[in-house]
CSV table of N, CA and C and ligand atoms in Angstrom, one decimal:
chain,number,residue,atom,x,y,z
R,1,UNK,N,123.8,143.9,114.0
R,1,UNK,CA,124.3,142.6,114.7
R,1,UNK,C,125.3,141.9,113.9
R,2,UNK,N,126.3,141.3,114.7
R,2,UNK,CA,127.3,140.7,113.4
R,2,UNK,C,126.9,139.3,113.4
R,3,UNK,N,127.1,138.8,111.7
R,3,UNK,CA,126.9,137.7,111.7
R,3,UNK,C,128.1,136.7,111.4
R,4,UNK,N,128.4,135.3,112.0
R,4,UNK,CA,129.5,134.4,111.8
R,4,UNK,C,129.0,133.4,110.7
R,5,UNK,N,129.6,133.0,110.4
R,5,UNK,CA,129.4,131.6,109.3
R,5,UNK,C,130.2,130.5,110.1
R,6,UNK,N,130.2,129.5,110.6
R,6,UNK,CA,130.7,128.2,111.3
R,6,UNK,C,130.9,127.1,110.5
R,7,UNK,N,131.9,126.9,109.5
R,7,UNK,CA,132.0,125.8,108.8
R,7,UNK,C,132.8,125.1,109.2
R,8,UNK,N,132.3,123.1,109.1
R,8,UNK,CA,133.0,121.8,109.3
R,8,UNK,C,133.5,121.5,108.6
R,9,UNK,N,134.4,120.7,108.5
R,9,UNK,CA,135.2,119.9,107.0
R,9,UNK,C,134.9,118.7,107.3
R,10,UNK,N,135.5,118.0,106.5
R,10,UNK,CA,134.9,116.7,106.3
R,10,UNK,C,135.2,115.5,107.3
R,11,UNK,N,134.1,114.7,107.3
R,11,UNK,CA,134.4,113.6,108.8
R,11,UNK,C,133.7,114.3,110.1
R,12,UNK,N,133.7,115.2,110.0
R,12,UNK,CA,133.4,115.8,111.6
R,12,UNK,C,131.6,115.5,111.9
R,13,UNK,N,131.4,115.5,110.9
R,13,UNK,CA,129.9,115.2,111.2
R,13,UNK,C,129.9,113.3,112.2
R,14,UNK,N,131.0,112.9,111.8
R,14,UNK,CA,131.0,111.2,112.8
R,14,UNK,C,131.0,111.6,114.3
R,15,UNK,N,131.8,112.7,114.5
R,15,UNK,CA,132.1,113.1,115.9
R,15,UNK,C,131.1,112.7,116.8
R,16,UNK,N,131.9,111.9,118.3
R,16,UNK,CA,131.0,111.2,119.1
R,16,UNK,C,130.6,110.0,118.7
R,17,UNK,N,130.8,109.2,117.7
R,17,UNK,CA,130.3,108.3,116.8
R,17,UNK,C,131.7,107.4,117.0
R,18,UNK,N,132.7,107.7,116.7
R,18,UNK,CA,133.7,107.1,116.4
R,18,UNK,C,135.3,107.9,117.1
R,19,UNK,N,136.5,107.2,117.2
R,19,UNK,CA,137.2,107.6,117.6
R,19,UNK,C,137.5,108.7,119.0
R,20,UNK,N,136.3,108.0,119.9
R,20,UNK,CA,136.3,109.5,120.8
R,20,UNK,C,137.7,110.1,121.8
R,21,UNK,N,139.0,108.8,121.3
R,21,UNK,CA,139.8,108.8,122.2
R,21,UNK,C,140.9,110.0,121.6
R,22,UNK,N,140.4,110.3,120.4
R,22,UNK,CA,141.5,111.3,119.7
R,22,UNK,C,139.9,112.4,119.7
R,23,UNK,N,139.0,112.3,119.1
R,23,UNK,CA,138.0,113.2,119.1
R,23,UNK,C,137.2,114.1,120.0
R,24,UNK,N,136.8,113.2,120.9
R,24,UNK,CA,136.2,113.1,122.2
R,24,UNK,C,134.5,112.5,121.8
R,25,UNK,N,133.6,112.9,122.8
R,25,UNK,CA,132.5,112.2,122.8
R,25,UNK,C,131.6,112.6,122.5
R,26,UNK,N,131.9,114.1,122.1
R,26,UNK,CA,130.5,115.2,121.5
R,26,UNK,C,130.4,115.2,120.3
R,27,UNK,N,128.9,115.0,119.7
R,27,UNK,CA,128.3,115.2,118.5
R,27,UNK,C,128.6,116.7,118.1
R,28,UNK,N,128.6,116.7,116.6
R,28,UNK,CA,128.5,118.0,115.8
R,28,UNK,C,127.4,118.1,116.3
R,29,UNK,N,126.0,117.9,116.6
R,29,UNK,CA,124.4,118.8,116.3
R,29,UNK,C,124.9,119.0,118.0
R,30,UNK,N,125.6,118.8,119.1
R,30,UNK,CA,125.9,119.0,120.5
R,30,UNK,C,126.4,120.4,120.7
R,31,UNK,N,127.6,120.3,119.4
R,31,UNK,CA,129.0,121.0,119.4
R,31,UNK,C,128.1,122.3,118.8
R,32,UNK,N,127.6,122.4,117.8
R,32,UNK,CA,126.9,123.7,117.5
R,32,UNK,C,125.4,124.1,118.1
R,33,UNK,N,125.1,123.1,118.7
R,33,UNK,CA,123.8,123.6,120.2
R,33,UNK,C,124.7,124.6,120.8
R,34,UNK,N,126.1,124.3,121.1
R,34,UNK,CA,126.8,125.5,122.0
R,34,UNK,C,127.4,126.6,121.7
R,35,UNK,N,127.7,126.9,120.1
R,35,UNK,CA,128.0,127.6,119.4
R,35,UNK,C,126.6,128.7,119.5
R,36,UNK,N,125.5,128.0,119.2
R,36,UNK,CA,124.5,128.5,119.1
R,36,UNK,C,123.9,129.6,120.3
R,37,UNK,N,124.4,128.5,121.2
R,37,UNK,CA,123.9,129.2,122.9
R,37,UNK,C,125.1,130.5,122.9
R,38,UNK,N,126.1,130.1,122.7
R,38,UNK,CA,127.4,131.2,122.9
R,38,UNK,C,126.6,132.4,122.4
R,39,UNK,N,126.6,132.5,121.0
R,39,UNK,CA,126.5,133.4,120.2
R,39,UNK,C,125.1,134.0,120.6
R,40,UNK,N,124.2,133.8,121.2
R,40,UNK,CA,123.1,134.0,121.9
R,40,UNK,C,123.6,135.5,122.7
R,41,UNK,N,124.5,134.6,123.9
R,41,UNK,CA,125.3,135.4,125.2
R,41,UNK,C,125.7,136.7,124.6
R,42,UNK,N,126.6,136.9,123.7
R,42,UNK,CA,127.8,137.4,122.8
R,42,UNK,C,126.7,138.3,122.0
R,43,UNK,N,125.2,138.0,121.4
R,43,UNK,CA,125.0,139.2,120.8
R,43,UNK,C,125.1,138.8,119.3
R,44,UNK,N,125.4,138.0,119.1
R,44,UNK,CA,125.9,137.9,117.8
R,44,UNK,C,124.8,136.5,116.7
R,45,UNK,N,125.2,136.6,115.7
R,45,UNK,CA,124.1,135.6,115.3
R,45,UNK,C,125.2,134.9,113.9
R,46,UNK,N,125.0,133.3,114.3
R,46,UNK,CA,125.4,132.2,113.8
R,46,UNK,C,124.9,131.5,112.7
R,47,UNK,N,125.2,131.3,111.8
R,47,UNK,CA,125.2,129.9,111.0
R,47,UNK,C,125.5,128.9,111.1
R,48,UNK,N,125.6,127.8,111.3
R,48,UNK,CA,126.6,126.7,111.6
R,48,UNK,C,126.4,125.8,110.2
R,49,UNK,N,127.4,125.2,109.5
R,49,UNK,CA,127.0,124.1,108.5
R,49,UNK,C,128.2,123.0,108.6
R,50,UNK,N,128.3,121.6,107.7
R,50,UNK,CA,129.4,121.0,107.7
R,50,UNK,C,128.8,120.6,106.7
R,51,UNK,N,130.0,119.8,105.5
R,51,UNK,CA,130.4,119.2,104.6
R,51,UNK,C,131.1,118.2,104.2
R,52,UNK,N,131.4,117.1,103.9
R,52,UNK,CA,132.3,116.2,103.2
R,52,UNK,C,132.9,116.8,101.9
R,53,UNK,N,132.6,117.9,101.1
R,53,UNK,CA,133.2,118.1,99.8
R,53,UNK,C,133.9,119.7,99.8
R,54,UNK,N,134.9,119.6,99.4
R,54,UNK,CA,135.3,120.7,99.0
R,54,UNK,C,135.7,121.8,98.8
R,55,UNK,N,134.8,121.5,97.2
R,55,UNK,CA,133.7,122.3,96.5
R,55,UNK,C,132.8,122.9,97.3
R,56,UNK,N,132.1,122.5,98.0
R,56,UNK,CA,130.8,123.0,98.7
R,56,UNK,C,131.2,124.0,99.6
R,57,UNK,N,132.6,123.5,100.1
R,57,UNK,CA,133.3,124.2,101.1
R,57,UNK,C,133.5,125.8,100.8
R,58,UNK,N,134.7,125.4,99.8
R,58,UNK,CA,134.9,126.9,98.7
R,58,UNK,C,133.4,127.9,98.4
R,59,UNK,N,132.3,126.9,97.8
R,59,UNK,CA,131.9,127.9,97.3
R,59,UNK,C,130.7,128.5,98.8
R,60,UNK,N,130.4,127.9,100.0
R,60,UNK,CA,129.7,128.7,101.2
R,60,UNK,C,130.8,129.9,101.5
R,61,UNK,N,131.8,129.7,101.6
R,61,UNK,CA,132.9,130.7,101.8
R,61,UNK,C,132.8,132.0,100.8
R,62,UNK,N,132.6,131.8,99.4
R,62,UNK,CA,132.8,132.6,98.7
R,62,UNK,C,131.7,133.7,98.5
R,63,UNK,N,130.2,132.6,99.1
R,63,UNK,CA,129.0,133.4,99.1
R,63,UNK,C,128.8,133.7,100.5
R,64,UNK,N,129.8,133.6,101.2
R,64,UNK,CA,129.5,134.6,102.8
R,64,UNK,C,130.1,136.2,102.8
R,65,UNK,N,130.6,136.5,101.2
R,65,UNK,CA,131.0,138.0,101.3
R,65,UNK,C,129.5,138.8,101.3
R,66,UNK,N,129.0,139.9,102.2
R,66,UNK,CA,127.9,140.4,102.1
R,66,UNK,C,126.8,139.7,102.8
R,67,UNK,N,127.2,138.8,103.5
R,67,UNK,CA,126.0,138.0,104.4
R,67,UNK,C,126.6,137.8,105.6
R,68,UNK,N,127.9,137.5,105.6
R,68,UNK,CA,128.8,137.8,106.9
R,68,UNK,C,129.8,138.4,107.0
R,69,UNK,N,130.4,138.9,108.7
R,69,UNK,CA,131.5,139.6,109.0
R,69,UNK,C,132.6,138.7,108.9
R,70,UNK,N,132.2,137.0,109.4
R,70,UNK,CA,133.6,136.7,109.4
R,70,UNK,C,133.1,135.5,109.7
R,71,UNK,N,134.3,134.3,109.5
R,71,UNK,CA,134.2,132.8,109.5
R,71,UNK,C,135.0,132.1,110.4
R,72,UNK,N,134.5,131.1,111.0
R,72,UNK,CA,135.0,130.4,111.8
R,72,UNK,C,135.1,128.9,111.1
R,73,UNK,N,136.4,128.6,111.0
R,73,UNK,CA,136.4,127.1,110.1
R,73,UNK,C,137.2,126.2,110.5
R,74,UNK,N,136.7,124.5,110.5
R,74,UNK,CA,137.1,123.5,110.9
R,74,UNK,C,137.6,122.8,109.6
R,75,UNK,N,138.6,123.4,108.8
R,75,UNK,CA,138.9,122.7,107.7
R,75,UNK,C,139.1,120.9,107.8
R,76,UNK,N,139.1,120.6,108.6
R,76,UNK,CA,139.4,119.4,109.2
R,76,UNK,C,140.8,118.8,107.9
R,77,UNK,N,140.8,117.4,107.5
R,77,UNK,CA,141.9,116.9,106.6
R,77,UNK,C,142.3,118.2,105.6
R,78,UNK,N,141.1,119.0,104.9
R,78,UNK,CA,141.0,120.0,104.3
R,78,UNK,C,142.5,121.0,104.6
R,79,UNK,N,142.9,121.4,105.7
R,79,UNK,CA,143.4,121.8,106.2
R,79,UNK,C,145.2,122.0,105.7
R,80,UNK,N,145.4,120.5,105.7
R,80,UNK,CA,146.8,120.1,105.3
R,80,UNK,C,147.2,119.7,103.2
R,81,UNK,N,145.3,120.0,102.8
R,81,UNK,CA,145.6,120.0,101.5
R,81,UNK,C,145.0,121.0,100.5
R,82,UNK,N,144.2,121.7,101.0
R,82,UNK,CA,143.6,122.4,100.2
R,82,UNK,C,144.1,123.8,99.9
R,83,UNK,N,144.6,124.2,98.9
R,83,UNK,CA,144.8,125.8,98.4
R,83,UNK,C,143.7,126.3,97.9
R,84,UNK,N,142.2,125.1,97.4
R,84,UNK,CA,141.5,125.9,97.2
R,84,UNK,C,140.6,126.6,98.4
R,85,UNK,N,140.5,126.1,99.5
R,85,UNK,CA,139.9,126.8,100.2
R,85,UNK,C,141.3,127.9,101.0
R,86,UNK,N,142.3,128.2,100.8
R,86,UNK,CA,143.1,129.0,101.3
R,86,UNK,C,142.4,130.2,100.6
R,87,UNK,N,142.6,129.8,99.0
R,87,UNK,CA,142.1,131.2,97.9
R,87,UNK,C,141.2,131.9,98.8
R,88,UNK,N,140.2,130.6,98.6
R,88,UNK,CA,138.7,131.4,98.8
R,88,UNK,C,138.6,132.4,99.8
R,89,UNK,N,139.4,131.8,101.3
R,89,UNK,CA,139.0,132.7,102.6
R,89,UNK,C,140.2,134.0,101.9
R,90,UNK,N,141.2,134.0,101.5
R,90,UNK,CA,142.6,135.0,100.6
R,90,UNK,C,141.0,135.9,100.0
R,91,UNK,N,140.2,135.2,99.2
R,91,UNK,CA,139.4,136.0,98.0
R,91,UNK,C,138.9,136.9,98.8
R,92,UNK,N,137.6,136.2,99.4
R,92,UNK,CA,136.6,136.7,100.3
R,92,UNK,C,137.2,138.0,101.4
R,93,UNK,N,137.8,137.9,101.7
R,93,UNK,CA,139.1,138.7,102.6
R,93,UNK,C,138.2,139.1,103.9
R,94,UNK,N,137.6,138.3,104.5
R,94,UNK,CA,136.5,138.1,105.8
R,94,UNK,C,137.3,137.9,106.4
R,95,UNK,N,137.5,138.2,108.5
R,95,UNK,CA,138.5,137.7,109.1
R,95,UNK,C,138.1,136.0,109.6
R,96,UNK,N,139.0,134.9,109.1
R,96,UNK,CA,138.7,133.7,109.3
R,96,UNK,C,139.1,133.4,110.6
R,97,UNK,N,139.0,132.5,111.3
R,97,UNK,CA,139.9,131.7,112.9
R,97,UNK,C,139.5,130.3,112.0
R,98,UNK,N,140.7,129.8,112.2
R,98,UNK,CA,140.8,128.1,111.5
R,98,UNK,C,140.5,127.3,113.1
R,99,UNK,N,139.9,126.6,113.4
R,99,UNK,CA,139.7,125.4,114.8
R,99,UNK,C,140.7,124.0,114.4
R,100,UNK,N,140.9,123.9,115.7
R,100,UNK,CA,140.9,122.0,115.7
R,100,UNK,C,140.9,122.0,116.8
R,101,UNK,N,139.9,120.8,117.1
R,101,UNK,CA,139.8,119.8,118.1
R,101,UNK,C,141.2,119.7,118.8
R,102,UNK,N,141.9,118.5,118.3
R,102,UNK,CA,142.9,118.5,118.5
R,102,UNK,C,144.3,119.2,118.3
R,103,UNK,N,145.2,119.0,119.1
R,103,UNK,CA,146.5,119.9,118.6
R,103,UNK,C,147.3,119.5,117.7
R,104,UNK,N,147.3,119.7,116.3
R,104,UNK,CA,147.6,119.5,115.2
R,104,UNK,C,149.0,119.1,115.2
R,105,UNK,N,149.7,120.1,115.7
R,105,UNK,CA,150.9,120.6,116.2
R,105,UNK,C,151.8,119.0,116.7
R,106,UNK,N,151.2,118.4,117.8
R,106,UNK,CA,151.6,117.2,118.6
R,106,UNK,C,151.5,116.0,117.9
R,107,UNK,N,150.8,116.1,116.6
R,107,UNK,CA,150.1,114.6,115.9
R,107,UNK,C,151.4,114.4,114.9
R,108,UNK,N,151.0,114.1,114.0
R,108,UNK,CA,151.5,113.2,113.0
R,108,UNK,C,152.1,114.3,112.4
R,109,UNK,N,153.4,113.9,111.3
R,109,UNK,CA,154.3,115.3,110.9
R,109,UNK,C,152.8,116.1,109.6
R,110,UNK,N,152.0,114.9,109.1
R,110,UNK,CA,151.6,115.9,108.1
R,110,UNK,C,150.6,116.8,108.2
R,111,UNK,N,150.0,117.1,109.5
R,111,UNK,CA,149.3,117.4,110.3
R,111,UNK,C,149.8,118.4,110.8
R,112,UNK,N,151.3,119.1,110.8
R,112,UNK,CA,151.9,119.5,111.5
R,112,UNK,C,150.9,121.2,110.4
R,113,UNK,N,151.3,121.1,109.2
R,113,UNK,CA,151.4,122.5,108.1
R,113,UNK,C,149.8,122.2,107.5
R,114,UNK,N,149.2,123.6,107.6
R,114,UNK,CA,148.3,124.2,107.5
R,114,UNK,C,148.2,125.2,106.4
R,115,UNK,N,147.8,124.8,105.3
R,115,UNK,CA,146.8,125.8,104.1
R,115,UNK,C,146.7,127.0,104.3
R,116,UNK,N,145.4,126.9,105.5
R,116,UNK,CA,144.9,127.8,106.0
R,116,UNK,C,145.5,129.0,106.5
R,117,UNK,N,146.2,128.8,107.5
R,117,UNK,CA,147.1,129.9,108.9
R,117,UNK,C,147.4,130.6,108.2
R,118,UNK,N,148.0,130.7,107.0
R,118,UNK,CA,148.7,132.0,106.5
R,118,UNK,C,147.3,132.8,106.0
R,119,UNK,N,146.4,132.7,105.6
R,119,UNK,CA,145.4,133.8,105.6
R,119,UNK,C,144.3,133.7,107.0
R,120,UNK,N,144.4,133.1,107.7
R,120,UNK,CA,143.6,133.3,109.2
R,120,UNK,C,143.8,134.4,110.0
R,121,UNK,N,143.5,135.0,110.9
R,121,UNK,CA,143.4,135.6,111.7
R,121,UNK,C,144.2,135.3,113.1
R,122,UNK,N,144.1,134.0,112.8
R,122,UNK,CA,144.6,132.9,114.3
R,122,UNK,C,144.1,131.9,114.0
R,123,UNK,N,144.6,130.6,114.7
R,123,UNK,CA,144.6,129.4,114.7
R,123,UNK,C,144.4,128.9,116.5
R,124,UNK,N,143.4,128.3,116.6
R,124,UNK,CA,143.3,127.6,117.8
R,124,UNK,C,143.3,126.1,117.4
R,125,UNK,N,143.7,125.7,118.1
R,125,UNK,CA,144.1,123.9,118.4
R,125,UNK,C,144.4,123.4,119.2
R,126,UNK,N,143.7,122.2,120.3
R,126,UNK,CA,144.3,121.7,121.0
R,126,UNK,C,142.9,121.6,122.4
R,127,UNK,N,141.9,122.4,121.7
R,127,UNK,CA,141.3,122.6,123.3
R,127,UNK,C,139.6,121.8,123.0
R,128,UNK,N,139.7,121.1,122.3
R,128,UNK,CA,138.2,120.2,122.0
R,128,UNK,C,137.3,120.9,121.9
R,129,UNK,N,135.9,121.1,121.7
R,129,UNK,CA,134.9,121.7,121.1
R,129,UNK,C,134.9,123.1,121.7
R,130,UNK,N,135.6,123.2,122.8
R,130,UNK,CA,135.4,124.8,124.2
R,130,UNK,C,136.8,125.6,122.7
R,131,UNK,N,137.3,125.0,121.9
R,131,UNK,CA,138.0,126.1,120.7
R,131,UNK,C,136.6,126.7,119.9
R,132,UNK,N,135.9,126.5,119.7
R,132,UNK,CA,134.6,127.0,118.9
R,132,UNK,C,134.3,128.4,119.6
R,133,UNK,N,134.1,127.8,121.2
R,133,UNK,CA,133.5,129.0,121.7
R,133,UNK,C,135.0,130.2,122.1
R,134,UNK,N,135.9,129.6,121.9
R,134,UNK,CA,136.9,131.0,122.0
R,134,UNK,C,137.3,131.9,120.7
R,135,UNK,N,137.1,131.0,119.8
R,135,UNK,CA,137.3,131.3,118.5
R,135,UNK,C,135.8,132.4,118.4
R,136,UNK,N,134.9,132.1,118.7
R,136,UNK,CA,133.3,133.3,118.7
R,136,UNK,C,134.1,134.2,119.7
R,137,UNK,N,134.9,134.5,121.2
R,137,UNK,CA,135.1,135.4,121.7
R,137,UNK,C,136.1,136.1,120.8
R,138,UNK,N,136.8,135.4,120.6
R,138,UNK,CA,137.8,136.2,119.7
R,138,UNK,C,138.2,136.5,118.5
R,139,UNK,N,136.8,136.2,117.7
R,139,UNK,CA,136.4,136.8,116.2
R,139,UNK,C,135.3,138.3,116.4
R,140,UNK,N,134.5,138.7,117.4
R,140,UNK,CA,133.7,138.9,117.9
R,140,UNK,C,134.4,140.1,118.6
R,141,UNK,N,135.3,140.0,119.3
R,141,UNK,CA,136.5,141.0,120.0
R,141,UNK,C,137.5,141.9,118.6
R,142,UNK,N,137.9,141.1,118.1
R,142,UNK,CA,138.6,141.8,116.7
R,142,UNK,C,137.0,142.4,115.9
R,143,UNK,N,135.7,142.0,115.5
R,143,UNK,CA,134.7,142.9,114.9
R,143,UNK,C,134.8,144.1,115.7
R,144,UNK,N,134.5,143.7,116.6
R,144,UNK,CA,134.0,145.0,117.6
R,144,UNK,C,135.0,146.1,117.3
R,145,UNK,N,136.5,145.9,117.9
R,145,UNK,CA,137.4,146.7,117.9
R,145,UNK,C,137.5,147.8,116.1
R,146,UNK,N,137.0,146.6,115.4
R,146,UNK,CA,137.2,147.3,113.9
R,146,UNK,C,136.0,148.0,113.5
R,147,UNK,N,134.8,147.7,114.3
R,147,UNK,CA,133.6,149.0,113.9
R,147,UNK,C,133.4,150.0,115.1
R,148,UNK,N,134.1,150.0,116.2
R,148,UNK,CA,134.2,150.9,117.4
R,148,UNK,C,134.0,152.1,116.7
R,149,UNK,N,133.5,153.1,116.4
R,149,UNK,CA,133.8,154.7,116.0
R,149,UNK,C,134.8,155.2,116.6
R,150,UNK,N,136.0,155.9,115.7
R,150,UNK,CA,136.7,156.5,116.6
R,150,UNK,C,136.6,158.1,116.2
R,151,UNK,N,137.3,158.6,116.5
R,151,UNK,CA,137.7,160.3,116.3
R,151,UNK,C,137.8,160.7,114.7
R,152,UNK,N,137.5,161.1,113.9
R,152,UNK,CA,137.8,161.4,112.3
R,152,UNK,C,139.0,161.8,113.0
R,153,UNK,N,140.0,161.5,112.3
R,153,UNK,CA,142.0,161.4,112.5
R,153,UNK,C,142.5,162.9,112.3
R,154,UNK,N,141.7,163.8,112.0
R,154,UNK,CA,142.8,164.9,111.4
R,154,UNK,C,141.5,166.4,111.8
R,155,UNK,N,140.8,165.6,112.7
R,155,UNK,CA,140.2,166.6,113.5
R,155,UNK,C,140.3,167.2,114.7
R,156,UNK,N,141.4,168.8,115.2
R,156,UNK,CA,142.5,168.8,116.1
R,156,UNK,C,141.0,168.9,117.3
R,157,UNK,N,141.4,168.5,118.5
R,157,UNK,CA,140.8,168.6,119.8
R,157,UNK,C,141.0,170.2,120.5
R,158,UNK,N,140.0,170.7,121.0
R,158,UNK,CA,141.0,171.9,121.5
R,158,UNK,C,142.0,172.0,122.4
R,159,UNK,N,142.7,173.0,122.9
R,159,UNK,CA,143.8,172.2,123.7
R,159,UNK,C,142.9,172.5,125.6
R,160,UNK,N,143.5,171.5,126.3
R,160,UNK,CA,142.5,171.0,127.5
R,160,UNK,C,142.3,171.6,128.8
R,161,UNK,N,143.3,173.2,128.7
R,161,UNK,CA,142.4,174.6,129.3
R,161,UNK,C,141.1,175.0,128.7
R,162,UNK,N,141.2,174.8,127.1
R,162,UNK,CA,140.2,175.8,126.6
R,162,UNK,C,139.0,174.7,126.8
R,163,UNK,N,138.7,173.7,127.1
R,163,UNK,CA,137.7,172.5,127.3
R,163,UNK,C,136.9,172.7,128.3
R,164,UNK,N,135.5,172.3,128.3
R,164,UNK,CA,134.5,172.5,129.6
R,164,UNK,C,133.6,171.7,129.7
T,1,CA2,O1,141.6,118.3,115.2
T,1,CA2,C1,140.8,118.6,114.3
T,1,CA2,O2,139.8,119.3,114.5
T,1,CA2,C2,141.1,118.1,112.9
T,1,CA2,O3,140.7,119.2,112.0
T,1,CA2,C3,140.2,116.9,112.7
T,1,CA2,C4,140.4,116.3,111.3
T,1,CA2,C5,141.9,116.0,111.1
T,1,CA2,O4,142.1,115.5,109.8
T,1,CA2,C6,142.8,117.3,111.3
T,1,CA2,O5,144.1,116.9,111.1
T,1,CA2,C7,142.6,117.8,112.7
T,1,CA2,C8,139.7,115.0,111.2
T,1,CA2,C9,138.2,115.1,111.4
T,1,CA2,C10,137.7,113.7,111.5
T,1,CA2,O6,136.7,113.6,112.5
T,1,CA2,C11,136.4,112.3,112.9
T,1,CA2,C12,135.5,112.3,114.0
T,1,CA2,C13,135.1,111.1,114.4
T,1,CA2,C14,135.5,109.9,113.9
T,1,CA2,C15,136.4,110.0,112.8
T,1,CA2,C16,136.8,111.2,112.3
């Protein structure tokens, strides 16, 4: 069964609490009830955690090599400053998807450049807590493809008269 790691960055735990006109109006324990249910559907089995630090951040990432296939992360402000968490998902070399709520892209210029993206997998932004669950279809769709069994490569087929 594959497993995800779902990590928050910092602030997100207010979500629903404050700012819902930039955030919207769903709780984190809401937002990972559906992550949870997703990953149910999908076959797949979840972690979910969030943080204010870091540190904490780097080092859950660093200890998901060998416990997970791959991470799903809401660097939140993290995002536009941290190289240490760039390293870590760079170290770990797990396939990451970075989230945002919002579209980073449209906000404010420093908001614009991301840490992250250059070692992710992809970047979703812009589609409110329903990026969580696309981000599971499409961490989930890249596993799959990469443990598919295929043909050992250099073992010839016969040719497709001599077949029955
Ligand atoms: O759009 C996103 O998901 C962000 O990662 C959210 C971060 C922001 O710094 C990034 O630029 C984009 C902020 C998370 C703070 O969440 C709050 C939630 C409720 C009230 C206040 C902050």
């Amino acid at each position: 069964m594959l497993r995800l790691l779902v990590l928050h960055g910092p602030n997100l735990n207010l979500l629903g609490t404050r700012e819902p006109s930039v955030y919207g109006q769903v709780s984190l324990p809401d937002i990972d009830k559906s992550i949870t249910r997703r990953s149910a559907d999908l076959g797949i089995a979840v972690q979910t955690k969030q943080s204010n630090i870091e540190g904490e951040l780097v080092t859950w990432i660093q200890n998901a090599r060998g416990h997970f296939d791959g991470i799903i992360i809401n660097p939140a402000a993290y995002t536009h400053t941290s190289i240490a968490i760039r390293d870590a998902i760079a170290a770990v070399a797990l396939p990451t998807v970075e989230v945002h709520l919002s579209n980073i892209h449209q906000r404010e210029e420093f908001r614009h450049h991301s840490f992250i993206a250059g070692v992710a997998l992809g970047q979703i932004a812009g589609f409110g807590p329903t990026g969580y669950l696309l981000a599971l279809e499409a961490l989930t769709t890249h596993l799959a493809s990469k443990t598919t069994p295929s043909r050992p490569r250099n073992v010839r087929r016969k040719p497709a008269a001599l077949r029955r």
